[in-house]
Structure formats: C-alpha cells, structure tokens
Coordinates of C-alpha atoms and ligand atoms in Angstrom, one line a residue:
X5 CA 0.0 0.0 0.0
X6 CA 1.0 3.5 -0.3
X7 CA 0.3 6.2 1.6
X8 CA 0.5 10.1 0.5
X9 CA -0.5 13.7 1.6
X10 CA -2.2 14.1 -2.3
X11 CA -2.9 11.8 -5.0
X12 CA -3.4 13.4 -8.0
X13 CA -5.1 11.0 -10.9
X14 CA -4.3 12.3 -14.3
X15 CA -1.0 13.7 -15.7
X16 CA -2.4 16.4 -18.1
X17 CA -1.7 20.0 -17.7
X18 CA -3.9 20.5 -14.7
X19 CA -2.7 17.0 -12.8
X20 CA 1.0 18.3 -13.8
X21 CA 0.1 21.8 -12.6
X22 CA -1.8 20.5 -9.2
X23 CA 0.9 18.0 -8.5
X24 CA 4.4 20.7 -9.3
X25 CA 2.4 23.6 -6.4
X26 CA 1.6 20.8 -3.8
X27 CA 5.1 19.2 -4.4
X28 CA 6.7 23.0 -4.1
X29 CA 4.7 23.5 -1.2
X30 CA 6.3 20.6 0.6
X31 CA 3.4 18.2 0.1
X32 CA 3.9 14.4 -0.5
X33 CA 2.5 13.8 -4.0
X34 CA 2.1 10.3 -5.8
X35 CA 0.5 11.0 -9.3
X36 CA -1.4 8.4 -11.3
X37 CA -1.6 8.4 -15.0
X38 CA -3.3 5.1 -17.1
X39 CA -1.2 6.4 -19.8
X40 CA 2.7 6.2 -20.1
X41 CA 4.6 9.4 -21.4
X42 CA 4.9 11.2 -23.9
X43 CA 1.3 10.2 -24.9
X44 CA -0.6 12.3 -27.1
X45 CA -3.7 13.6 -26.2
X46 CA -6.5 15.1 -28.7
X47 CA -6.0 18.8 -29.2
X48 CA -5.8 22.0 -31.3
X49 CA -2.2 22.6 -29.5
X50 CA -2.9 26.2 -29.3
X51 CA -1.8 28.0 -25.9
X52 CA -3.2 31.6 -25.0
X53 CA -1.3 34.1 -23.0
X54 CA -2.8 33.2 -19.8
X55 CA -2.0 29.6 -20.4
X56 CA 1.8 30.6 -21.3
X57 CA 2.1 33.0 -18.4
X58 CA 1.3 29.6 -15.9
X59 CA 3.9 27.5 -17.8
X60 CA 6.2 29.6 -17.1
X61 CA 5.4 30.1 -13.7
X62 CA 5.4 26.7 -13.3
X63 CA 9.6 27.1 -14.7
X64 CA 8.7 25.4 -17.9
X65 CA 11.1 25.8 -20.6
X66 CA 9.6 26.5 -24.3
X67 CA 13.2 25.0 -25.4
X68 CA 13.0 21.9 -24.2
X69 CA 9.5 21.1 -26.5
X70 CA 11.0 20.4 -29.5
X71 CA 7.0 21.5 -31.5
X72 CA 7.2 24.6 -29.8
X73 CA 5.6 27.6 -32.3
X74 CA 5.3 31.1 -31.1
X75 CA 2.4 32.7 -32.8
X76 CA 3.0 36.8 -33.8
X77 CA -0.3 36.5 -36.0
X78 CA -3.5 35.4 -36.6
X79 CA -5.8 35.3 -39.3
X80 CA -9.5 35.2 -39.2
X81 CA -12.6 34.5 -42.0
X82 CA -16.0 35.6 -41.1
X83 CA -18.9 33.2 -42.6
X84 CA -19.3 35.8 -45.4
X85 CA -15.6 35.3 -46.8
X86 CA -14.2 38.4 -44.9
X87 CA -10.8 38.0 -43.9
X88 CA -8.5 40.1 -41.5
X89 CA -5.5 39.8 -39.6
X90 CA -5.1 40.3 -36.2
X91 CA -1.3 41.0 -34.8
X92 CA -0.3 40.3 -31.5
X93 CA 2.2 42.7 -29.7
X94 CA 5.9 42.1 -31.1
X95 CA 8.6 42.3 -28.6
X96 CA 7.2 42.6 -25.7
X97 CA 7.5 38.6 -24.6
X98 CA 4.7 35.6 -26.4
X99 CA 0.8 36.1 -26.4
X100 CA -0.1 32.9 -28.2
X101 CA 2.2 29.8 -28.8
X102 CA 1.7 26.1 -30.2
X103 CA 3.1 22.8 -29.0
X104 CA 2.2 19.4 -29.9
X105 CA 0.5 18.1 -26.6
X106 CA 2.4 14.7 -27.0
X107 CA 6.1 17.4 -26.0
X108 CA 4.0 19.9 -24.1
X109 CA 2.7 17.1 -21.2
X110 CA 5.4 15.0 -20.9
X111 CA 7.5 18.2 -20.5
X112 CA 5.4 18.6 -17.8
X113 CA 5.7 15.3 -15.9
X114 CA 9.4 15.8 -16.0
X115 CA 9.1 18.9 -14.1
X116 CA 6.8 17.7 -11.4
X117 CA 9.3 14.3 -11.4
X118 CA 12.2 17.0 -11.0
X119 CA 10.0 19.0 -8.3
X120 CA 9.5 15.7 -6.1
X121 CA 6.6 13.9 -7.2
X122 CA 6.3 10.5 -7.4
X123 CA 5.2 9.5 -11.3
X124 CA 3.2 6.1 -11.6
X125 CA 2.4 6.5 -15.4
X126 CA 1.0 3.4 -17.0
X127 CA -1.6 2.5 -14.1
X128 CA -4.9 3.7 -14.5
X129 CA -7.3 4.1 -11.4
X130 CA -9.8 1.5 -10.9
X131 CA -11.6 2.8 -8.2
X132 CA -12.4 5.1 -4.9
X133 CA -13.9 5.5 -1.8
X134 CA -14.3 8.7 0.6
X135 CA -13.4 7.9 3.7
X136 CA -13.6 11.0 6.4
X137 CA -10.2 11.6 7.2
X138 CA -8.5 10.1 3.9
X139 CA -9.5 9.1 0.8
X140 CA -8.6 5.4 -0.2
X141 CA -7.7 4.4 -4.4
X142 CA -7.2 1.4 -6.3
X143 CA -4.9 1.6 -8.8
X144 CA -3.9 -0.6 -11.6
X145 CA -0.8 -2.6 -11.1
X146 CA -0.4 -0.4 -7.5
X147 CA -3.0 -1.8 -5.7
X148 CA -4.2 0.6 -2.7
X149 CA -3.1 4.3 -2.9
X150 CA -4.0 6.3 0.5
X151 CA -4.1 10.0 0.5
X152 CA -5.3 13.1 2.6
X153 CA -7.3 14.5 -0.6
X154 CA -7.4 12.8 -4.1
X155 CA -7.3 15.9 -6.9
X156 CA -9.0 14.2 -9.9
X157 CA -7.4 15.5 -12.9
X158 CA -8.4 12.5 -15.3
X159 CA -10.1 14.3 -18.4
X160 CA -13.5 14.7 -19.5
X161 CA -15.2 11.3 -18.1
X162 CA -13.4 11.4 -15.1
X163 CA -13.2 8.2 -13.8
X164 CA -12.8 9.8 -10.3
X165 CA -15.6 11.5 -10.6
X166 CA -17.4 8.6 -11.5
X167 CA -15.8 6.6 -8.4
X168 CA -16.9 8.6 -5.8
X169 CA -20.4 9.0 -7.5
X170 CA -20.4 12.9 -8.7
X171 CA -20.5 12.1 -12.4
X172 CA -23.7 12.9 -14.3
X173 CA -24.2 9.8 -16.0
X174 CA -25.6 11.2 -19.6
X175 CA -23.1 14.0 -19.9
X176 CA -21.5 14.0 -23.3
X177 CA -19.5 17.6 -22.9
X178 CA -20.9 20.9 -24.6
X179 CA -18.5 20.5 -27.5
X180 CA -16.9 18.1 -29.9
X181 CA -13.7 18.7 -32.2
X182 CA -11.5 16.9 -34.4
X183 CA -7.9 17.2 -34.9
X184 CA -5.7 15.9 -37.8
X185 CA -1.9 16.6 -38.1
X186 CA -0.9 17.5 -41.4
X187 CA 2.8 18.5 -43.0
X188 CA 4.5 19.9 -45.9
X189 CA 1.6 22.8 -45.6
X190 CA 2.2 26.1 -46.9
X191 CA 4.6 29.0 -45.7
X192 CA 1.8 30.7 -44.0
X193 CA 0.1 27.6 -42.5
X194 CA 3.3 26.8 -40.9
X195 CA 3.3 30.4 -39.8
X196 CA 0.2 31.9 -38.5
X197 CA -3.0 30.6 -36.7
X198 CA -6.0 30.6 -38.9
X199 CA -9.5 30.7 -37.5
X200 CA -12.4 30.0 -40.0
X201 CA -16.3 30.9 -39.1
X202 CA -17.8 28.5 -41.6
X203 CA -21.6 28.9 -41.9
X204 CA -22.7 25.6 -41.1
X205 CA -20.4 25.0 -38.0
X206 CA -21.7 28.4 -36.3
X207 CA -21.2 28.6 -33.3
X208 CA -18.4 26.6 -34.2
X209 CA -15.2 27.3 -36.0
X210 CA -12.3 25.3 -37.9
X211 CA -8.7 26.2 -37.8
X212 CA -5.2 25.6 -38.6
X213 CA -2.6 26.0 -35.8
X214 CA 1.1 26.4 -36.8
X215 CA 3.6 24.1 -35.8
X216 CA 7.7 24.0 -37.0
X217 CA 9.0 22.1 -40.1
X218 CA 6.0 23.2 -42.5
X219 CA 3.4 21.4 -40.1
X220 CA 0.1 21.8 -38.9
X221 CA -2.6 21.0 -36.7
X222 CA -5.6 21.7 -38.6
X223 CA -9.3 20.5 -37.2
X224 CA -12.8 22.2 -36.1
X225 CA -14.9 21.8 -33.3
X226 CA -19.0 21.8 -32.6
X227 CA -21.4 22.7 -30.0
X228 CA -23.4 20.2 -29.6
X229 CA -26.8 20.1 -30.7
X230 CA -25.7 22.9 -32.9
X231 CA -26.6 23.1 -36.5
X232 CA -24.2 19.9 -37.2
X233 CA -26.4 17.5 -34.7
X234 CA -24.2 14.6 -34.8
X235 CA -20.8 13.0 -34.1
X236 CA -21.5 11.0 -37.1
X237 CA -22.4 13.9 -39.6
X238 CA -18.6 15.3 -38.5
X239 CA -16.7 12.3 -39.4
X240 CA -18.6 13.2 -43.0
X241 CA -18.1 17.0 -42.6
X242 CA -14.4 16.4 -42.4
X243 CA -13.5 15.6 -45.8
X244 CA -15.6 18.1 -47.3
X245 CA -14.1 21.1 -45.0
X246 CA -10.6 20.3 -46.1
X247 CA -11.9 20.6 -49.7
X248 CA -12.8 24.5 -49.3
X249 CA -10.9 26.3 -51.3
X250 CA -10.2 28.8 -48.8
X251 CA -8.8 26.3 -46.8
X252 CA -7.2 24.3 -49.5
X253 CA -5.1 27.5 -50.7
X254 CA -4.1 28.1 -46.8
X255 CA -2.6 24.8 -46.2
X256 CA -1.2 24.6 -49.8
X257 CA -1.6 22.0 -52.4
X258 CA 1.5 19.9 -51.0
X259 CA -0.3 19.6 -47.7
X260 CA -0.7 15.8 -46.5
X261 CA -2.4 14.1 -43.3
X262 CA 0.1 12.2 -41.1
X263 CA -2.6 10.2 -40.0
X264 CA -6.2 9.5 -39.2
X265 CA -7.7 12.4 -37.1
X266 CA -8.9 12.0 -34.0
X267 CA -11.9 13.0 -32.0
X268 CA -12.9 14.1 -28.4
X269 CA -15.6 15.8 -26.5
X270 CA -14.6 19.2 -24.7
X271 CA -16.7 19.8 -21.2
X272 CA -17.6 23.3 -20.6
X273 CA -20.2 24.3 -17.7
X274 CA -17.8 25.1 -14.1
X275 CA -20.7 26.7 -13.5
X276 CA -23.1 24.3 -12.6
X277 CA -20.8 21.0 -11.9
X278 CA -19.9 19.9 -8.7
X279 CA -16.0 20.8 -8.0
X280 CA -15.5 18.9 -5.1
X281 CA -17.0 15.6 -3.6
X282 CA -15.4 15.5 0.1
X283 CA -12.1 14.6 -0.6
X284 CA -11.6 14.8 -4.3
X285 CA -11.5 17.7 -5.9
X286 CA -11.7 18.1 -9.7
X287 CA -9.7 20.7 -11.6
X288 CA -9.0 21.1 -15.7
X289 CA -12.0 18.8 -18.0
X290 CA -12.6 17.0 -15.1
X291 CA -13.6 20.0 -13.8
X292 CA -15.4 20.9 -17.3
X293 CA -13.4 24.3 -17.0
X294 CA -13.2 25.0 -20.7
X295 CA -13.8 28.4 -22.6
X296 CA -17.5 27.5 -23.9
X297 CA -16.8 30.4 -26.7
X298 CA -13.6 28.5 -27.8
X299 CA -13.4 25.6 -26.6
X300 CA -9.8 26.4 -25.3
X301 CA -8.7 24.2 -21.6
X302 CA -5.1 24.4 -21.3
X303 CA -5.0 27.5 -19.4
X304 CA -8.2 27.1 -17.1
X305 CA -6.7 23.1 -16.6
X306 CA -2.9 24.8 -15.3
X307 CA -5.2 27.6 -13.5
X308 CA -7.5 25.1 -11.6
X309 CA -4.8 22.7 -10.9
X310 CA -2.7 25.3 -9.1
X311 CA -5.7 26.9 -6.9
X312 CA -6.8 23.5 -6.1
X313 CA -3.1 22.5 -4.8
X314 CA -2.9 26.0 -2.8
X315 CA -6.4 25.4 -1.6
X316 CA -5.2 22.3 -0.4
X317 CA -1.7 23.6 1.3
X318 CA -3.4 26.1 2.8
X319 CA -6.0 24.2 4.7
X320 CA -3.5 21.2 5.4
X321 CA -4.6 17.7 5.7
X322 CA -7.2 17.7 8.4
X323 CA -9.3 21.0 7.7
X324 CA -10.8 19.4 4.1
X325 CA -14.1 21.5 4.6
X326 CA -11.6 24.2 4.3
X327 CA -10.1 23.6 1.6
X328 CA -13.1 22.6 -0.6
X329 CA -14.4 25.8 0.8
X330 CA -11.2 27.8 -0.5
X331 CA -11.0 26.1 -4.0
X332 CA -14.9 26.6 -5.0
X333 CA -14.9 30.2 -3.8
X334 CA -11.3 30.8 -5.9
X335 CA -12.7 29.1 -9.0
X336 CA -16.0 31.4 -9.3
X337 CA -13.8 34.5 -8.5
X338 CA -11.5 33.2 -10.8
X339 CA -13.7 31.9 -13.7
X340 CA -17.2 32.5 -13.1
X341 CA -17.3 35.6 -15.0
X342 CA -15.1 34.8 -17.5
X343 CA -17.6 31.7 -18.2
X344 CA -20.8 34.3 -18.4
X345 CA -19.1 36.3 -20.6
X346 CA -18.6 33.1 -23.1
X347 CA -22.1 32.1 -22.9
X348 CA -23.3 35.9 -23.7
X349 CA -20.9 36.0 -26.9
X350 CA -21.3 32.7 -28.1
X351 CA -24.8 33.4 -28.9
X352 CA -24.2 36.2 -31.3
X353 CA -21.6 33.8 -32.8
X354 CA -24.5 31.3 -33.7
X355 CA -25.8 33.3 -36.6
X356 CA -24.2 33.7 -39.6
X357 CA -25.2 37.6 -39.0
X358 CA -23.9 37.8 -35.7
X359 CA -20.4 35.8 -36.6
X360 CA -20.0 38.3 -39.5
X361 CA -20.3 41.5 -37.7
X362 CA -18.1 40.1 -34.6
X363 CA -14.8 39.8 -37.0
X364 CA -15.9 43.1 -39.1
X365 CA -16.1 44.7 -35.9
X366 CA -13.0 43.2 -34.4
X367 CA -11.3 44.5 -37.8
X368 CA -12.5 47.8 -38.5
X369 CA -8.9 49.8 -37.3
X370 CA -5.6 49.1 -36.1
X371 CA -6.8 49.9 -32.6
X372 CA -9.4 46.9 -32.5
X373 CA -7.3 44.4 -34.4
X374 CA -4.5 44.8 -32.0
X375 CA -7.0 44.9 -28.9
X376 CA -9.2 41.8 -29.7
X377 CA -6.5 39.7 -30.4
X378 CA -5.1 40.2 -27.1
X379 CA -8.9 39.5 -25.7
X380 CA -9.3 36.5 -27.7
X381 CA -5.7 35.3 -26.6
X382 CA -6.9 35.6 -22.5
X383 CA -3.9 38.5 -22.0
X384 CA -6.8 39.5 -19.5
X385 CA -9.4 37.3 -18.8
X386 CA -12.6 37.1 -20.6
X387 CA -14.7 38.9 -18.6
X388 CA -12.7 41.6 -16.7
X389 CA -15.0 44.3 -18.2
X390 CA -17.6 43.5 -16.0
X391 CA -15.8 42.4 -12.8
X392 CA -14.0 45.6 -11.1
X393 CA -12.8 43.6 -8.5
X394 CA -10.1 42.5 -11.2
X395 CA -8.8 45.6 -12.4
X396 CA -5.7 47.1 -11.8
X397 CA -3.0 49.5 -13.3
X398 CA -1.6 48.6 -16.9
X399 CA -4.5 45.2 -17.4
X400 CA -4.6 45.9 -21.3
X401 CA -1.2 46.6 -21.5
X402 CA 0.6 43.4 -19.4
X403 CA 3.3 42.0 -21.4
X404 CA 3.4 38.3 -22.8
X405 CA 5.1 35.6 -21.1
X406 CA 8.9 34.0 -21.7
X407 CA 10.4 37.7 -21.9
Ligands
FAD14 C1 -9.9 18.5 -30.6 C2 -9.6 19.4 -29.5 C3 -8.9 20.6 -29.6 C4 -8.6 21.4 -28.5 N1 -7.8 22.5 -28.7 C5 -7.4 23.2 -27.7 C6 -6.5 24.3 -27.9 O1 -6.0 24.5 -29.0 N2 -6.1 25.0 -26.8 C7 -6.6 24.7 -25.5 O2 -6.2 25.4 -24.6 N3 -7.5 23.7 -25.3 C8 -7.9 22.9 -26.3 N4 -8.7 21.8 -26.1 C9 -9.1 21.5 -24.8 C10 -7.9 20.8 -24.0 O3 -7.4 19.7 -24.8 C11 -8.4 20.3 -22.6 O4 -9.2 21.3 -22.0 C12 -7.2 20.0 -21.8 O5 -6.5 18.9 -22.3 C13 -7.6 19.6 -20.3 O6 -6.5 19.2 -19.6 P1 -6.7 18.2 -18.4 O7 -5.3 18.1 -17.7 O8 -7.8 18.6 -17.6 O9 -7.1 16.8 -19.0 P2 -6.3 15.9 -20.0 O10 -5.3 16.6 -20.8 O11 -7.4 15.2 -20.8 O12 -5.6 14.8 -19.1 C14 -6.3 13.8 -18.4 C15 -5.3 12.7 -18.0 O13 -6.1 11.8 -17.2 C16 -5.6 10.5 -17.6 N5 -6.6 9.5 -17.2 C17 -7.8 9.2 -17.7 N6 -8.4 8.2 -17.1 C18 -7.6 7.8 -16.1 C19 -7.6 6.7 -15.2 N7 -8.6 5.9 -15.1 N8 -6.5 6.6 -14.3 C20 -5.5 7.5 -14.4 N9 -5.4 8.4 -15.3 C21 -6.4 8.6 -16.2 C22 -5.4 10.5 -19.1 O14 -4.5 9.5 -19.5 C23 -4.8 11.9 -19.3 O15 -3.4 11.9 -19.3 C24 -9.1 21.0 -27.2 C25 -9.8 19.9 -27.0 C26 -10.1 19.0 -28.1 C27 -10.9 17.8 -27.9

C-alpha cells in the first residue's frame, strides 16, 4: 500500500500543474496516469497568453519542446468570406504559442518528477472510496493508494468523478472537435493561426494552428446540438471542410495528413458542476473548465490545478471542509465571470449575421485588431470588463510571457 499527503489522478496540464504547487509546497505527492509518457492527447495545440504565463510560472522551458511555435499573427474569415488579420504585440514577450501536446505534457511530468513527485504513469485508477479523514484508491498494477485528498485530474469522463459518485451519467460535454496533423503545408500555414467561421459550423469554428517544419494541426470543433447535430455527420463533414478552397489554398496544395484524425468531447459548464466531492477535488476537463466560446482548456486546466493545490496547502490535511471551501470560492472568483461572458458571446456567434459582424467589428482599425487579439488570446481574462474587482493598473497593456 501506499500512503500520501495528495494523490493526484491524471497527468495532463492540470494533474502536472496541481501535483508541481503541492510538491513545491512541501506536500507528499504520488500521481497516477493510465497512460505512459509522452502520450498524445487530442488537441488543437494552441496556448493563449494566460496559459503561457502559468507555464512559465510553473519554470517550464519552451526549449525543451521540440514542437514549440510562437504565434505573432492570426488570421480570421468571417462566414461571409471576410478576412482580417489580427497581430499580437511584437517584442514585448509571447501572447499565443503552439506545442504538440504529446512534448507539451510530458515536459510537464518531468518537471513535477524534478520537483519531487512521485510519477506512476501506466496504471490507470480503478476505483475510490471517501473515507472521512483520507481518501482510499485502487490503482492498476499499484493496488491501494492512500491519501489526505485525491485531486482528480483524469479528463472529460473522469473516472474519479465517476468513483466517488459525482458524475452525471448522460453527460456527453458541450462540445466536440476533431484534430488531424498535417505536413508539408504552406509557408503561411506553418506560420500563422487561422480561424475560420464556416456557416454551417456556427457557433463553431475550424482552424489551422502552426507548428515547426512546414506542419500543422488543422481541425474544427462543434457545439453540440448545434446546426451539425451529430458525431456522425462530423466524421462526413471532415473531408468536405478540407476541400474549401479557402482552406485548401491556406494549407497549400503539398499539404498531406500524417494520420487519421482523431476526436474528443470538450466539457464546458464550471458553473453548474460539482467541483468537489469531500475529498476529491476536480480541476481542468474533469472539472469541465473550458472556454465555452472557444473551446480552449489548457489554461483554465494549469489555472484550476494550481488553486486546487494552494487550496489544499493552505487548509492542510485535516481541515478538508476548508479547503473545498477555498478552492470553490477561488474558482467562481477566478472563472465564473469569464464563463458568463462566453455564454453571452457565443450566442451572437450562432448566426451567420452575428459571426460576421463580430470579425468586421474586431477588424474595423488598427486599434481593435490589435486589442481583440489580445482578448481573444486571454492577456486579460474574458470577462474583466464587467468584474472591477479584477482591475488594476496597466490590465490591457501586461506584457506576454517567456520575456
Ligand atoms: C480537438 C480538441 C482541440 C482542442 N484544442 C485546444 C487548444 O487549442 N487550446 C486549448 O487550450 N485547449 C484545447 N482543447 C481543450 C484541451 O485539450 C483540454 O481542455 C485539456 O487537455 C484539459 O487538460 P486536463 O489536464 O484537464 O485533461 P487531459 O489533458 O485530458 O488529461 C487527463 C489525463 O487523465 C488520464 N486518465 C484518464 N483516465 C484515467 C484513469 N482511469 N486513471 C489514471 N489516469 C487517467 C489521461 O490518460 C490523461 O493523461 C481542445 C480539445 C479538443 C478535444
């Protein structure tokens, strides 16, 4: 058997991120992973300024990802064929960045392994139980884990979740996206981060997201019960979108798949899930903590992870009304807002009208081009406008991260 302050079940961005702050904090910290690294995981790759700015708080090192793309540019198509280009501040540190999730995680692991924490990748949790002054796990290949809190950090369906009975069994995530690699794209492909509103994926979008040696990760993504209903009409869909001219002339007619895509759901309501179930708390997808406008997770995964470890530190191992009581109240201070602002947006983006006027708007000077790609890029968060509590001196103007 063994025994632990935190276990911490999943090794993505918010398991690494939860698992680095507890181990920094002087915590004991065994993390479980069914997978071994580097394993891929399905993913546009793209990484927004708030999601850079906790890598490298967390001291990771963009050299050490060999995929690793800083972004200076991107390019956006409204449903009616208008296209503009949106720069992101030059020399002032990185506001957007790509790196293939397959370097980005197991870079990571390695830092939590090099902070302390004791990696069991390849043994997937089997099951849990809440006891009231620990929490007890089975693990593959492990046997019995003990720990003072359990931080589930195991993706979309959770298995966590499930174990300790705070899943909702239906739940099939608020989004669904595909992602193919492709190389030998274009010079601009491999360049700048393309966003295309097609009119039947509204609210939706497709993109291509720039990665080194004339490679891309090119794929779209759904809300479901949107205007394509289906998983299945997606895997139809696919094809067809990669046929657009528009997107055909952006990747460039030497472009080829490296292989078959893949698919995955994206959960995105924090609002109204449950974040904590005695102790285990959930952070990142398990958490459902995505951007419903976007879809994007990396960030609020590394963002939930840390607050759940400091939650955690700061309550200690005996107080865990405390710390659930810390980490819920830090989330909707942290997140709630941003998540409001999302669902208010996202429905102007469901109409082709709406879509269309959001990127002519974004576009119509130098001013807003330069403004709502920051915005879009979470420099600030979402919905600072309308939280005063969150503004301070120089919040438009913060510089990027890695400076
Ligand atoms: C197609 C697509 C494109 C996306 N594009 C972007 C993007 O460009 N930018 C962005 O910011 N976000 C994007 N997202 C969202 C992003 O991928 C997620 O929000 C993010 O991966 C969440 O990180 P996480 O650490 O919570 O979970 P994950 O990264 O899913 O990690 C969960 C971990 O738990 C492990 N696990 C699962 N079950 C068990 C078990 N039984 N025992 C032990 N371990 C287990 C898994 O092996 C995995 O390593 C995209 C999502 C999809 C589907």
């Amino acid at each position: 058997m063994l025994s632990s302050d935190v276990a911490v079940v999943g090794g993505g961005p918010a398991g690494a991120a939860a698992a680095i702050t507890l181990a920094r904090h002087g915590r004991d910290v065994v993390l479980v992973d069914k997978a071994r690294f580097p394993r891929d995981k399905c993913c546009g790759d793209g990484l927004t300024a708030g999601a850079l700015r906790l890598l490298e708080h967390l001291g990771l090192d963009p050299a050490a990802i060999e995929s690793w793309q800083t972004v200076s540019d991107v390019v956006m198509r409204s449903p009616s064929g208008h296209q503009a280009v949106f720069p992101l501040p030059r020399g002032q540190g990185v506001y957007a960045a790509v790196a293939r999730r397959i370097d980005l995680d197991s870079a990571l692991i390695d830092l939590a392994r090099s902070a302390g924490v004791k990696v069991l990748d390849g043994h997937a949790l089997l099951g849990a139980r809440n006891d009231p002054d620990r929490i007890v796990l089975d693990v593959d290949g492990i046997g019995t884990v003990q720990a003072r809190y359990a931080i589930g950090a195991d993706g979309m369906w959770s298995p966590l979740r499930k174990a300790v009975d705070a899943a909702d069994p239906g739940y099939l995530g608020e989004w669904h996206a595909f992602r193919q690699y492709f190389s030998d794209v274009a010079p601009s492909a491999a360049r700048d981060l393309f966003v295309w509103f097609e009119p039947d994926l509204l609210p939706g979008y497709a993109w291509s997201f720039p990665l080194p040696g004339g490679r891309a990760n090119v794929g779209f993504g759904i809300q479901r019960g949107g205007k394509v209903a289906r998983v299945q009409e997606m895997k139809k869909l696919w094809p067809q979108l990669l046929e657009r001219e528009h997107i055909r002339a952006v990747l460039g007619p030497d472009a080829q798949p490296e292989a078959p895509h893949k698919a995955w759901p994206i959960p995105a309501r924090i609002d109204s899930v449950s974040l904590t179930a005695r102790r285990a708390l959930f952070v990142g997808d398990a958490a459902c903590a995505t951007d419903p406008m976007t879809g994007e997770g990396i960030g609020q995964a590394l963002l939930t992870g840390v607050l759940a470890a400091r939650a955690i530190s700061l309550a200690g191992v005996s107080d865990d009304a405390r710390a659930r009581g810390l980490y819920e109240s830090w989330v909707a201070q942290h997140l709630d807002a941003d998540h409001k602002m999302s669902m208010f947006l996202i429905r102007a983006l469901q109409h082709r009208k709406g879509a269309r006027a959001a990127v002519r708007l974004a576009s119509a000077s130098s001013w807003t081009r330069r403004n709502f790609a920051r915005w879009l890029f979470e420099d600030y968060p979402r919905g600072l406008i309308t939280t005063p509590s969150r503004w301070h001196a120089g919040m438009f103007t913060g510089v990027g991260a890695y400076r």
